[in-house]
PDB file of C-alpha atoms and ligand atoms in Angstrom:
ATOM      1  CA  MET F  39      18.721 -25.125 -17.119  1.00  0.00           C
ATOM      2  CA  ILE F  40      21.495 -22.394 -17.240  1.00  0.00           C
ATOM      3  CA  SER F  41      24.748 -23.934 -19.115  1.00  0.00           C
ATOM      4  CA  ILE F  42      28.273 -23.051 -17.351  1.00  0.00           C
ATOM      5  CA  LYS F  43      30.999 -22.641 -20.555  1.00  0.00           C
ATOM      6  CA  SER F  44      34.170 -23.944 -20.158  1.00  0.00           C
ATOM      7  CA  LYS F  45      37.338 -22.100 -21.456  1.00  0.00           C
ATOM      8  CA  ALA F  46      37.058 -24.532 -24.198  1.00  0.00           C
ATOM      9  CA  ASP F  47      32.920 -23.915 -24.543  1.00  0.00           C
ATOM     10  CA  ILE F  48      34.142 -19.689 -24.965  1.00  0.00           C
ATOM     11  CA  ALA F  49      36.632 -21.236 -27.695  1.00  0.00           C
ATOM     12  CA  ALA F  50      34.540 -22.314 -29.364  1.00  0.00           C
ATOM     13  CA  MET F  51      31.991 -19.579 -28.771  1.00  0.00           C
ATOM     14  CA  GLN F  52      34.575 -17.280 -30.385  1.00  0.00           C
ATOM     15  CA  ARG F  53      35.265 -18.930 -33.032  1.00  0.00           C
ATOM     16  CA  ALA F  54      31.610 -18.314 -34.160  1.00  0.00           C
ATOM     17  CA  GLY F  55      32.117 -15.059 -33.411  1.00  0.00           C
ATOM     18  CA  GLU F  56      34.149 -13.926 -35.373  1.00  0.00           C
ATOM     19  CA  ILE F  57      32.346 -15.214 -38.106  1.00  0.00           C
ATOM     20  CA  VAL F  58      29.094 -13.232 -37.535  1.00  0.00           C
ATOM     21  CA  ARG F  59      31.090 -10.518 -36.919  1.00  0.00           C
ATOM     22  CA  ASP F  60      32.802 -10.284 -40.160  1.00  0.00           C
ATOM     23  CA  LEU F  61      29.277 -11.605 -41.843  1.00  0.00           C
ATOM     24  CA  LEU F  62      27.403  -7.980 -40.363  1.00  0.00           C
ATOM     25  CA  LEU F  63      30.770  -5.668 -41.408  1.00  0.00           C
ATOM     26  CA  LEU F  64      29.798  -7.499 -44.719  1.00  0.00           C
ATOM     27  CA  MET F  65      26.634  -6.947 -44.832  1.00  0.00           C
ATOM     28  CA  GLU F  66      27.092  -3.376 -44.244  1.00  0.00           C
ATOM     29  CA  GLU F  67      28.719  -2.446 -47.039  1.00  0.00           C
ATOM     30  CA  LYS F  68      25.993  -4.828 -49.352  1.00  0.00           C
ATOM     31  CA  VAL F  69      23.070  -2.442 -47.927  1.00  0.00           C
ATOM     32  CA  LYS F  70      22.270   0.367 -50.477  1.00  0.00           C
ATOM     33  CA  PRO F  71      19.703   1.341 -51.887  1.00  0.00           C
ATOM     34  CA  GLY F  72      17.967  -1.230 -54.673  1.00  0.00           C
ATOM     35  CA  VAL F  73      19.516  -4.468 -53.613  1.00  0.00           C
ATOM     36  CA  THR F  74      17.065  -7.119 -52.833  1.00  0.00           C
ATOM     37  CA  THR F  75      16.411  -9.137 -49.175  1.00  0.00           C
ATOM     38  CA  ARG F  76      16.571 -12.103 -50.251  1.00  0.00           C
ATOM     39  CA  GLU F  77      20.053 -11.643 -52.424  1.00  0.00           C
ATOM     40  CA  LEU F  78      21.238 -10.077 -48.982  1.00  0.00           C
ATOM     41  CA  ASP F  79      20.530 -13.463 -47.163  1.00  0.00           C
ATOM     42  CA  ARG F  80      22.345 -15.685 -50.635  1.00  0.00           C
ATOM     43  CA  ILE F  81      25.115 -13.530 -49.617  1.00  0.00           C
ATOM     44  CA  ALA F  82      25.042 -14.243 -46.029  1.00  0.00           C
ATOM     45  CA  TYR F  83      24.177 -18.103 -46.776  1.00  0.00           C
ATOM     46  CA  GLU F  84      27.163 -18.235 -48.592  1.00  0.00           C
ATOM     47  CA  PHE F  85      29.376 -16.497 -46.782  1.00  0.00           C
ATOM     48  CA  ILE F  86      28.587 -18.876 -43.749  1.00  0.00           C
ATOM     49  CA  ILE F  87      29.200 -22.009 -45.815  1.00  0.00           C
ATOM     50  CA  ALA F  88      32.494 -20.447 -46.770  1.00  0.00           C
ATOM     51  CA  ARG F  89      33.753 -19.943 -43.081  1.00  0.00           C
ATOM     52  CA  LYS F  90      32.740 -23.825 -42.614  1.00  0.00           C
ATOM     53  CA  ALA F  91      29.903 -22.562 -40.110  1.00  0.00           C
ATOM     54  CA  ALA F  92      26.427 -23.294 -39.818  1.00  0.00           C
ATOM     55  CA  PRO F  93      23.483 -20.797 -40.605  1.00  0.00           C
ATOM     56  CA  SER F  94      21.674 -20.927 -36.819  1.00  0.00           C
ATOM     57  CA  PHE F  95      18.629 -19.727 -37.851  1.00  0.00           C
ATOM     58  CA  LEU F  96      17.861 -21.618 -41.326  1.00  0.00           C
ATOM     59  CA  HIS F  97      15.255 -24.622 -40.478  1.00  0.00           C
ATOM     60  CA  TYR F  98      14.933 -23.112 -36.913  1.00  0.00           C
ATOM     61  CA  ASN F  99      11.483 -23.806 -36.160  1.00  0.00           C
ATOM     62  CA  GLY F 100      10.537 -23.773 -40.178  1.00  0.00           C
ATOM     63  CA  TYR F 101      12.410 -20.262 -40.239  1.00  0.00           C
ATOM     64  CA  PRO F 102      13.082 -20.368 -44.218  1.00  0.00           C
ATOM     65  CA  ALA F 103      16.346 -18.450 -44.284  1.00  0.00           C
ATOM     66  CA  THR F 104      19.797 -17.291 -43.087  1.00  0.00           C
ATOM     67  CA  ILE F 105      19.235 -13.826 -41.905  1.00  0.00           C
ATOM     68  CA  CYS F 106      16.024 -11.788 -40.152  1.00  0.00           C
ATOM     69  CA  ALA F 107      16.191  -8.553 -42.343  1.00  0.00           C
ATOM     70  CA  SER F 108      13.455  -6.210 -41.249  1.00  0.00           C
ATOM     71  CA  VAL F 109      12.617  -2.454 -43.099  1.00  0.00           C
ATOM     72  CA  ASN F 110      11.620   0.260 -41.562  1.00  0.00           C
ATOM     73  CA  GLU F 111       8.238  -0.978 -39.450  1.00  0.00           C
ATOM     74  CA  MET F 112       9.138  -4.510 -39.048  1.00  0.00           C
ATOM     75  CA  VAL F 113      10.571  -4.800 -35.224  1.00  0.00           C
ATOM     76  CA  VAL F 114      12.680  -8.396 -36.239  1.00  0.00           C
ATOM     77  CA  HIS F 115      12.128 -11.335 -38.403  1.00  0.00           C
ATOM     78  CA  GLY F 116      11.330 -10.041 -41.340  1.00  0.00           C
ATOM     79  CA  ILE F 117      11.773 -12.790 -43.753  1.00  0.00           C
ATOM     80  CA  PRO F 118      14.471 -11.982 -46.663  1.00  0.00           C
ATOM     81  CA  GLY F 119      12.394 -11.717 -50.496  1.00  0.00           C
ATOM     82  CA  LYS F 120      11.913 -10.002 -53.321  1.00  0.00           C
ATOM     83  CA  TYR F 121      11.745  -6.447 -51.588  1.00  0.00           C
ATOM     84  CA  ARG F 122      14.445  -3.496 -53.196  1.00  0.00           C
ATOM     85  CA  LEU F 123      16.018  -1.484 -50.160  1.00  0.00           C
ATOM     86  CA  CYS F 124      15.545   2.321 -50.750  1.00  0.00           C
ATOM     87  CA  GLU F 125      16.823   4.868 -49.683  1.00  0.00           C
ATOM     88  CA  GLY F 126      15.804   6.110 -46.601  1.00  0.00           C
ATOM     89  CA  ASP F 127      15.127   2.996 -44.860  1.00  0.00           C
ATOM     90  CA  ILE F 128      16.567   1.796 -42.197  1.00  0.00           C
ATOM     91  CA  ILE F 129      16.974  -2.424 -42.052  1.00  0.00           C
ATOM     92  CA  SER F 130      18.018  -4.824 -39.328  1.00  0.00           C
ATOM     93  CA  ILE F 131      20.337  -7.338 -39.859  1.00  0.00           C
ATOM     94  CA  ASP F 132      19.912 -10.488 -37.474  1.00  0.00           C
ATOM     95  CA  VAL F 133      22.182 -13.316 -38.056  1.00  0.00           C
ATOM     96  CA  GLY F 134      23.928 -17.032 -36.263  1.00  0.00           C
ATOM     97  CA  ALA F 135      26.406 -18.685 -37.282  1.00  0.00           C
ATOM     98  CA  VAL F 136      27.420 -22.685 -35.575  1.00  0.00           C
ATOM     99  CA  ILE F 137      30.600 -24.014 -35.765  1.00  0.00           C
ATOM    100  CA  ASP F 138      32.458 -26.702 -33.204  1.00  0.00           C
ATOM    101  CA  GLY F 139      28.593 -27.021 -31.882  1.00  0.00           C
ATOM    102  CA  PHE F 140      28.586 -23.627 -30.471  1.00  0.00           C
ATOM    103  CA  HIS F 141      26.865 -20.971 -31.632  1.00  0.00           C
ATOM    104  CA  ALA F 142      26.807 -16.915 -32.109  1.00  0.00           C
ATOM    105  CA  ASP F 143      24.096 -14.679 -32.676  1.00  0.00           C
ATOM    106  CA  ALA F 144      23.933 -10.918 -33.302  1.00  0.00           C
ATOM    107  CA  ALA F 145      22.602  -8.363 -34.777  1.00  0.00           C
ATOM    108  CA  ARG F 146      22.119  -4.508 -36.304  1.00  0.00           C
ATOM    109  CA  THR F 147      20.420  -1.791 -37.596  1.00  0.00           C
ATOM    110  CA  PHE F 148      21.528  -0.154 -41.267  1.00  0.00           C
ATOM    111  CA  GLY F 149      20.523   2.812 -42.404  1.00  0.00           C
ATOM    112  CA  VAL F 150      19.981   2.808 -46.737  1.00  0.00           C
ATOM    113  CA  GLY F 151      21.553   5.610 -47.755  1.00  0.00           C
ATOM    114  CA  THR F 152      20.862   8.710 -45.827  1.00  0.00           C
ATOM    115  CA  VAL F 153      18.371   8.488 -43.706  1.00  0.00           C
ATOM    116  CA  SER F 154      16.202  10.722 -41.431  1.00  0.00           C
ATOM    117  CA  ALA F 155      17.915  12.471 -37.934  1.00  0.00           C
ATOM    118  CA  GLU F 156      15.470  10.696 -36.695  1.00  0.00           C
ATOM    119  CA  LYS F 157      15.462   7.512 -37.557  1.00  0.00           C
ATOM    120  CA  GLN F 158      19.455   8.262 -37.092  1.00  0.00           C
ATOM    121  CA  ARG F 159      18.887   8.931 -33.925  1.00  0.00           C
ATOM    122  CA  LEU F 160      16.522   5.769 -32.519  1.00  0.00           C
ATOM    123  CA  MET F 161      18.935   3.442 -34.215  1.00  0.00           C
ATOM    124  CA  ASP F 162      22.049   5.313 -32.146  1.00  0.00           C
ATOM    125  CA  VAL F 163      19.434   5.439 -28.948  1.00  0.00           C
ATOM    126  CA  THR F 164      19.337   1.475 -29.389  1.00  0.00           C
ATOM    127  CA  LYS F 165      22.844   0.836 -30.053  1.00  0.00           C
ATOM    128  CA  GLN F 166      23.509   2.631 -26.368  1.00  0.00           C
ATOM    129  CA  CYS F 167      21.148   0.897 -25.107  1.00  0.00           C
ATOM    130  CA  PHE F 168      23.531  -2.699 -25.936  1.00  0.00           C
ATOM    131  CA  PHE F 169      26.355  -0.622 -24.122  1.00  0.00           C
ATOM    132  CA  ASP F 170      24.139   0.628 -21.465  1.00  0.00           C
ATOM    133  CA  ALA F 171      23.313  -3.022 -20.228  1.00  0.00           C
ATOM    134  CA  LEU F 172      27.259  -4.676 -20.817  1.00  0.00           C
ATOM    135  CA  ALA F 173      28.065  -2.314 -18.514  1.00  0.00           C
ATOM    136  CA  VAL F 174      26.248  -4.251 -16.205  1.00  0.00           C
ATOM    137  CA  CYS F 175      27.069  -7.849 -17.097  1.00  0.00           C
ATOM    138  CA  ARG F 176      29.372  -8.552 -13.961  1.00  0.00           C
ATOM    139  CA  GLU F 177      29.012 -11.108 -11.807  1.00  0.00           C
ATOM    140  CA  GLY F 178      27.290 -10.822  -9.009  1.00  0.00           C
ATOM    141  CA  ASN F 179      24.863  -8.446 -10.764  1.00  0.00           C
ATOM    142  CA  ARG F 180      21.301  -9.222 -11.981  1.00  0.00           C
ATOM    143  CA  LEU F 181      19.433  -9.880 -15.362  1.00  0.00           C
ATOM    144  CA  SER F 182      17.137  -6.766 -13.981  1.00  0.00           C
ATOM    145  CA  ASP F 183      19.980  -4.442 -13.878  1.00  0.00           C
ATOM    146  CA  ILE F 184      20.551  -5.298 -17.901  1.00  0.00           C
ATOM    147  CA  ALA F 185      16.609  -4.633 -18.197  1.00  0.00           C
ATOM    148  CA  ARG F 186      17.170  -1.891 -16.152  1.00  0.00           C
ATOM    149  CA  ALA F 187      19.326  -0.154 -17.565  1.00  0.00           C
ATOM    150  CA  VAL F 188      17.900  -1.055 -21.801  1.00  0.00           C
ATOM    151  CA  GLN F 189      14.701   0.152 -20.607  1.00  0.00           C
ATOM    152  CA  THR F 190      16.105   3.380 -18.712  1.00  0.00           C
ATOM    153  CA  LEU F 191      17.556   4.800 -22.018  1.00  0.00           C
ATOM    154  CA  ALA F 192      15.112   3.757 -24.502  1.00  0.00           C
ATOM    155  CA  GLU F 193      11.974   5.825 -21.504  1.00  0.00           C
ATOM    156  CA  LYS F 194      14.257   8.797 -21.493  1.00  0.00           C
ATOM    157  CA  ASN F 195      14.419   9.047 -24.815  1.00  0.00           C
ATOM    158  CA  GLY F 196      10.836   8.850 -25.388  1.00  0.00           C
ATOM    159  CA  TYR F 197      11.465   5.527 -27.395  1.00  0.00           C
ATOM    160  CA  GLY F 198       9.017   2.223 -26.700  1.00  0.00           C
ATOM    161  CA  VAL F 199      11.171  -0.900 -24.917  1.00  0.00           C
ATOM    162  CA  VAL F 200       9.347  -4.045 -27.151  1.00  0.00           C
ATOM    163  CA  ARG F 201       7.683  -6.937 -24.122  1.00  0.00           C
ATOM    164  CA  ALA F 202       7.505  -9.526 -26.662  1.00  0.00           C
ATOM    165  CA  LEU F 203      10.440 -10.675 -27.223  1.00  0.00           C
ATOM    166  CA  THR F 204      13.467 -10.868 -25.181  1.00  0.00           C
ATOM    167  CA  GLY F 205      17.134 -12.104 -25.766  1.00  0.00           C
ATOM    168  CA  HIS F 206      18.216 -15.731 -24.415  1.00  0.00           C
ATOM    169  CA  GLY F 207      21.198 -17.534 -23.363  1.00  0.00           C
ATOM    170  CA  ILE F 208      22.456 -19.165 -25.815  1.00  0.00           C
ATOM    171  CA  GLY F 209      25.576 -21.669 -26.379  1.00  0.00           C
ATOM    172  CA  LYS F 210      25.034 -24.961 -27.896  1.00  0.00           C
ATOM    173  CA  GLN F 211      21.568 -24.150 -28.327  1.00  0.00           C
ATOM    174  CA  MET F 212      20.554 -20.608 -30.121  1.00  0.00           C
ATOM    175  CA  HIS F 213      17.959 -19.979 -27.864  1.00  0.00           C
ATOM    176  CA  GLU F 214      19.178 -21.856 -23.516  1.00  0.00           C
ATOM    177  CA  ASP F 215      17.581 -20.530 -20.112  1.00  0.00           C
ATOM    178  CA  PRO F 216      17.634 -17.072 -18.874  1.00  0.00           C
ATOM    179  CA  GLN F 217      15.026 -15.168 -20.891  1.00  0.00           C
ATOM    180  CA  VAL F 218      16.673 -11.550 -20.529  1.00  0.00           C
ATOM    181  CA  ALA F 219      14.422  -9.147 -20.913  1.00  0.00           C
ATOM    182  CA  ASN F 220      14.946  -5.407 -21.652  1.00  0.00           C
ATOM    183  CA  PHE F 221      12.115  -4.198 -19.890  1.00  0.00           C
ATOM    184  CA  VAL F 222      12.102  -4.388 -15.491  1.00  0.00           C
ATOM    185  CA  THR F 223       9.368  -6.663 -14.699  1.00  0.00           C
ATOM    186  CA  GLY F 224       9.284  -6.531 -10.835  1.00  0.00           C
ATOM    187  CA  GLY F 225      11.659  -9.525  -9.270  1.00  0.00           C
ATOM    188  CA  GLN F 226      15.174  -8.767  -9.225  1.00  0.00           C
ATOM    189  CA  GLY F 227      16.039 -11.762 -11.564  1.00  0.00           C
ATOM    190  CA  LEU F 228      18.387 -14.259 -11.592  1.00  0.00           C
ATOM    191  CA  ARG F 229      21.807 -13.925 -10.527  1.00  0.00           C
ATOM    192  CA  LEU F 230      24.744 -13.619 -13.268  1.00  0.00           C
ATOM    193  CA  ARG F 231      28.219 -16.028 -13.067  1.00  0.00           C
ATOM    194  CA  ALA F 232      31.408 -16.270 -15.091  1.00  0.00           C
ATOM    195  CA  GLY F 233      30.908 -18.697 -18.033  1.00  0.00           C
ATOM    196  CA  MET F 234      27.030 -17.361 -18.554  1.00  0.00           C
ATOM    197  CA  ALA F 235      26.572 -17.031 -22.050  1.00  0.00           C
ATOM    198  CA  ILE F 236      23.407 -14.791 -23.474  1.00  0.00           C
ATOM    199  CA  ALA F 237      22.703 -12.621 -26.239  1.00  0.00           C
ATOM    200  CA  ILE F 238      21.550  -9.196 -25.295  1.00  0.00           C
ATOM    201  CA  GLU F 239      19.219  -7.477 -28.027  1.00  0.00           C
ATOM    202  CA  PRO F 240      17.228  -3.958 -27.411  1.00  0.00           C
ATOM    203  CA  MET F 241      14.570  -3.751 -29.785  1.00  0.00           C
ATOM    204  CA  ILE F 242      13.334  -0.527 -29.160  1.00  0.00           C
ATOM    205  CA  ASN F 243      10.190   1.451 -31.538  1.00  0.00           C
ATOM    206  CA  GLN F 244       9.894   5.093 -31.996  1.00  0.00           C
ATOM    207  CA  GLY F 245       6.344   4.828 -30.748  1.00  0.00           C
ATOM    208  CA  THR F 246       4.435   2.283 -28.949  1.00  0.00           C
ATOM    209  CA  TRP F 247       5.933  -0.235 -27.391  1.00  0.00           C
ATOM    210  CA  GLN F 248       3.420  -2.641 -28.572  1.00  0.00           C
ATOM    211  CA  VAL F 249       3.660  -4.829 -31.709  1.00  0.00           C
ATOM    212  CA  ARG F 250       1.423  -7.232 -34.235  1.00  0.00           C
ATOM    213  CA  PHE F 251       2.083 -10.185 -35.761  1.00  0.00           C
ATOM    214  CA  LEU F 252       2.129 -10.741 -40.026  1.00  0.00           C
ATOM    215  CA  ASP F 253       0.371 -14.030 -40.448  1.00  0.00           C
ATOM    216  CA  ASP F 254       3.423 -15.649 -42.205  1.00  0.00           C
ATOM    217  CA  GLY F 255       3.944 -16.706 -38.569  1.00  0.00           C
ATOM    218  CA  TRP F 256       7.196 -14.517 -38.676  1.00  0.00           C
ATOM    219  CA  SER F 257       7.350 -10.742 -39.011  1.00  0.00           C
ATOM    220  CA  VAL F 258       6.404  -8.685 -36.349  1.00  0.00           C
ATOM    221  CA  LEU F 259       5.617  -5.433 -36.304  1.00  0.00           C
ATOM    222  CA  THR F 260       4.832  -2.077 -34.935  1.00  0.00           C
ATOM    223  CA  MET F 261       1.199  -1.836 -33.436  1.00  0.00           C
ATOM    224  CA  ASP F 262       1.554   1.918 -34.695  1.00  0.00           C
ATOM    225  CA  GLY F 263       3.645   1.785 -38.176  1.00  0.00           C
ATOM    226  CA  LYS F 264       6.551   3.946 -36.651  1.00  0.00           C
ATOM    227  CA  PRO F 265      10.082   2.467 -37.146  1.00  0.00           C
ATOM    228  CA  SER F 266      11.809  -0.235 -34.816  1.00  0.00           C
ATOM    229  CA  ALA F 267      15.283  -0.358 -34.233  1.00  0.00           C
ATOM    230  CA  HIS F 268      17.572  -3.987 -33.217  1.00  0.00           C
ATOM    231  CA  TYR F 269      21.134  -4.520 -32.116  1.00  0.00           C
ATOM    232  CA  GLU F 270      22.186  -7.692 -30.855  1.00  0.00           C
ATOM    233  CA  ASN F 271      25.463  -9.088 -29.629  1.00  0.00           C
ATOM    234  CA  THR F 272      26.036 -12.100 -27.830  1.00  0.00           C
ATOM    235  CA  VAL F 273      27.828 -12.090 -24.933  1.00  0.00           C
ATOM    236  CA  ILE F 274      29.756 -14.248 -21.817  1.00  0.00           C
ATOM    237  CA  ILE F 275      30.117 -13.415 -18.092  1.00  0.00           C
ATOM    238  CA  THR F 276      33.485 -13.705 -16.600  1.00  0.00           C
ATOM    239  CA  GLU F 277      35.175 -12.729 -13.344  1.00  0.00           C
ATOM    240  CA  GLY F 278      36.113  -9.369 -14.795  1.00  0.00           C
ATOM    241  CA  GLU F 279      35.171  -7.883 -18.514  1.00  0.00           C
ATOM    242  CA  PRO F 280      32.352  -9.415 -20.163  1.00  0.00           C
ATOM    243  CA  ILE F 281      33.460 -10.920 -23.603  1.00  0.00           C
ATOM    244  CA  VAL F 282      31.168  -9.870 -26.356  1.00  0.00           C
ATOM    245  CA  THR F 283      31.879 -12.403 -28.899  1.00  0.00           C
ATOM    246  CA  THR F 284      30.127 -11.154 -32.318  1.00  0.00           C
ATOM    247  CA  LEU F 285      32.278  -7.304 -31.949  1.00  0.00           C
TER     248      LEU F 285
HETATM  249  N1  LIG J 353      18.068 -13.985 -34.107  1.00  0.00           N
HETATM  250  C1  LIG J 353      16.605 -14.179 -33.458  1.00  0.00           C
HETATM  251  C2  LIG J 353      16.912 -14.199 -31.704  1.00  0.00           C
HETATM  252  O1  LIG J 353      17.775 -13.275 -31.329  1.00  0.00           O
HETATM  253  C3  LIG J 353      16.413 -15.377 -33.579  1.00  0.00           C
HETATM  254  C4  LIG J 353      15.289 -15.434 -34.415  1.00  0.00           C
HETATM  255  S1  LIG J 353      14.230 -16.185 -34.869  1.00  0.00           S
HETATM  256  C5  LIG J 353      14.650 -17.395 -36.423  1.00  0.00           C
HETATM  257  O2  LIG J 353      16.117 -14.716 -30.579  1.00  0.00           O
HETATM  258  F1  LIG J 353      13.776 -18.445 -36.274  1.00  0.00           F
HETATM  259  F2  LIG J 353      15.066 -16.807 -37.226  1.00  0.00           F
HETATM  260  F3  LIG J 353      16.101 -18.251 -35.796  1.00  0.00           F
HETATM  261 CO1  LIG J 354      18.759 -13.215 -30.602  1.00  0.00          CO
END
């Protein structure tokens, strides 16, 4: 079932979004060679609590942390730990927060120090995939328009679009209907309607689209070991311009 958000719901979603947006800006400052992903997770937890919100991911289906920290060939859902970031790594940080009953969910991929031109281009194109998708987030358009926008730009650049995971509806639950795929599946998909809220999250691989799962039950890696980037925001469809709560 797809929930349609009221004005009051949207206001709460924007409050959640501001917290996630501000936290990701803080994460960008803290991402440096030598910092561990566990230290980043601790900072994120404290930040969310200080803003009187709660972390959406912590304990979700048993997930043990506030952020997902996915380095280089890790696509998503990396569990923070003792790994120290190295110059030249890229790290995707994904985080959600809930306040007044509504969630926000967003992710960015950051370079650690100076990164290769190849990795930089992967991050830039992944971010642009989101903005190409956002450009078609208009009432009356379809989910397939979002999928096509992401897939077209990614594949034009020679990249692989992850298929094992998708974006999702969001609101009172972090994951609601509908699924928001980054690749075209054949059908036209649902029509977008004012009041729908979706997390759009291109996951783009430098090489093959294929992924594998670690036996920690979470970590998703590229099959070929090449790097992957992730960029996500929470978007609300309106009668006019979409609202991006996490920007
Ligand atoms: N943010 C992820 C998503 O976009 C969810 C992370 S899974 C969790 O769907 F368990 F860590 F919450
Ligand atoms: Co999400």
